[in-house]
Steps between C-alpha positions, in 0.01 A plus 500: 500500500343221294734229382545440129402163360683300236357323200676352201408592143611346170659764277377314190130441567426681828396188692510543880648252749527487878871418494790496257544209263728436205234437236169676441213250508289724276728562200785253561776765498808452717660758732235764427341527846587807706405614849263795523442681828160658546359710781175373657178691440415752772144404593458819703570724203209687347451356148414844366840632605672210328316539168443875503586624152637159408200287417686169500568350160191645336557860605166540681392473862137442606376475858182316403374288216285594202221326314573426135207725402673790678820464298508698177702393197827684468676570172872520561691761305805382313806652338643380171862384509570580138547127432176356360586141589575595863173695518321190370647282776425756773134510394222746432279563200451763233696816571546405867781242474835467674616513860236565765578829676612437859573131444814318613632254243775238496699417185734201497721341238839342442808722469510648150130449435444876480328598827712810559488591131120483501464709815755754372288549188182526709635747756651720228163522324310569823747775596351706216176519700588468871780490761661153505771333708724208404672349805790281392704308753659250260675745266625856535326808366756538219408156365131589508564828316710318240218253434249782468722664240572173318129422466435847362210559739324836500459623859441809716823576684318695774255217574733198488707442815742210556581386855809283548423363846420170672345648817126465444409760763708763321362399159140538616579828674636639172190378311280690744714814491491532120129401491564217256203348317686197368794309650719199422684302768783302335515257668315363804792265576755784513323748731466473876320643801734604785232398750525134394807317627556278199716491189378656175305257287405277792138392553432745784652794309311417179165470676565802720612717208210380286245580769653842567513590130139391452369700796704809416405507131130455572504761776663752265314390184819413314499239224794266547694220333724270704768297321551146632769238446428143388611158618684240295158377384417847361233569761485807723758475778422558865203408718160466334364758744638769266270383220204529738592856594518652151203573274649332196793277414626486142788287374723574201637195318765483232429248224823303480756607236273776366433869559136423579363576847177360643325690781255300712267601781520270803266715709291808427241649735398751234501288184520158341771255601482338155633799306844476341721752324762443230808713437823486307821643644666761278773763530233745615355269763189285498278532193142370504418223253176638358415191293646196680370248245699657217808489721473122542424427133742482207459727198362375168852494354614268780193275487567154361433132558500385861319803646158517665314751716340447840337722760621497860353673804722719716288631783191654342662551159502274197828496307553352156827309494676322216663163553762374255611142438795359308488129417771319303698180478730447799857620459637196681385165626287654777213742449474832685195677638553862603231720656528875555208689651296182549529205736749236382295226667187624323682487166592136569137418574372673186754318280385168647135592433592596143674167446223289657185672372636688200713215364778750433870413497639722774838327531666823393664806647218722629557858614207709626519864611272796567560836330603798714633291787165470676456186710188284503468365854524127566136487612366682192411241236294733281780503241503122440307524174721780366821317593385185320391704197842667485680164526289344222549813288878470528494122461317520165644841403184703442403846620209567735334834430568777751124556504451165679519432874480180707346480848466173688653248737575154364439203731695173502224343290547764231173679579494880494340655807405850611735736684434764770358824357471330162227735372704806597802359318298444183347848512841658559651304211229618261527857626869493419453385142472122507247370248497128580530351850542126558333402830384189686141375506423637846616849410320483166175415682557783749489744209142402407359842594778690323413436136746743342784365711407135444500549122874560515570186704584149383404212729779253576375200698818296479859559398437281195247761375768768514754278325256420219444871440874567514579213259248630246669837518840333457383326180362829363838672547 
């Protein structure tokens, strides 16, 4: 009998080492390295017997290669989940959007983000059309039934089966027996294979279970979702090999202190990895945000001085966001700067630029926040112009029209420069009702061939140009 070999894998990032050590050299985590025993490859085995009906990760098995000219284009059929934003993230076009039939997909997210809620809604909807199985090993079947009732989901009682089991072999056997067309494994860290001598959730169990699920689902043409845990850094837990096995990996984020959920695609063999989906959590589960820009903008009744609009890019989508500023005399001897939704360090830099190149008195309390709780990443400086406009608007107490938007990064010299996907941001802003867009010189020049779009843009070479325009408006008030 062949001897098993040992290797050591980091539970956080999946890095492999020849021996145990306290800290992972790859991700810097402590006490996350576990021993994994693997059996050596049997070189005498016939490869066809190993991959027969399995097809490795891709679900196919060829004995010889093919020329590109011999390979025909394949259009993959998809099934709609009933959630438009989820369908958007999973990919497709026209009427053929949603989950690719026969694919194996991983969904991760922090506890309470809404992974189970989302999949409960999806599996209930799909049960109206096909046999489905929900395998839950983290909660009992009564809890699942209670959630289904609480969400008010419409489902076919004959088609929807719940399995309360952590033995993966028995789960897959039941899926085959009932001829399921769609299955959910909740979660990969809480199921196990009896053939693997390792604790549930360990690297060897996660990889082994992931590989077995993938091969079984593809062999039986079952579409599957696997639920995965996350680490303290909100990334998918377990070895990275799991992400290589599945066809797609989506991650559900909760925007802090809000009911908003952001769904991102980290990997998608059948669609774009740049797609994002937006939801809000309600009593009836996740509800798609059909017009995200309206969600992150204040109403006309709430619009006042200190507000300005900008356009951010989330994946392949342009979102209009409103930033609000409140500037006033300090309450005490020391001034306060508070940033919510934007980088505090970036706010400090912009205030210094405003003082140096705008000759403005910024020795005041300054509070800046985004509407709707959305966060502009520290590396995204496309909102600089809008933040400065909002601060000046509050400082001089005048209102900027909701029909205006500001797109541009401000350098330390006060110059306004272009931003990534600047043209797309401008076009999206106009499409969503903005009539006047303040942009830097580079972006203004890039719009030379788009006459109708350029007509609605105002060139801002330097921050002083913006301040002059704002001051004229302040005097007209």
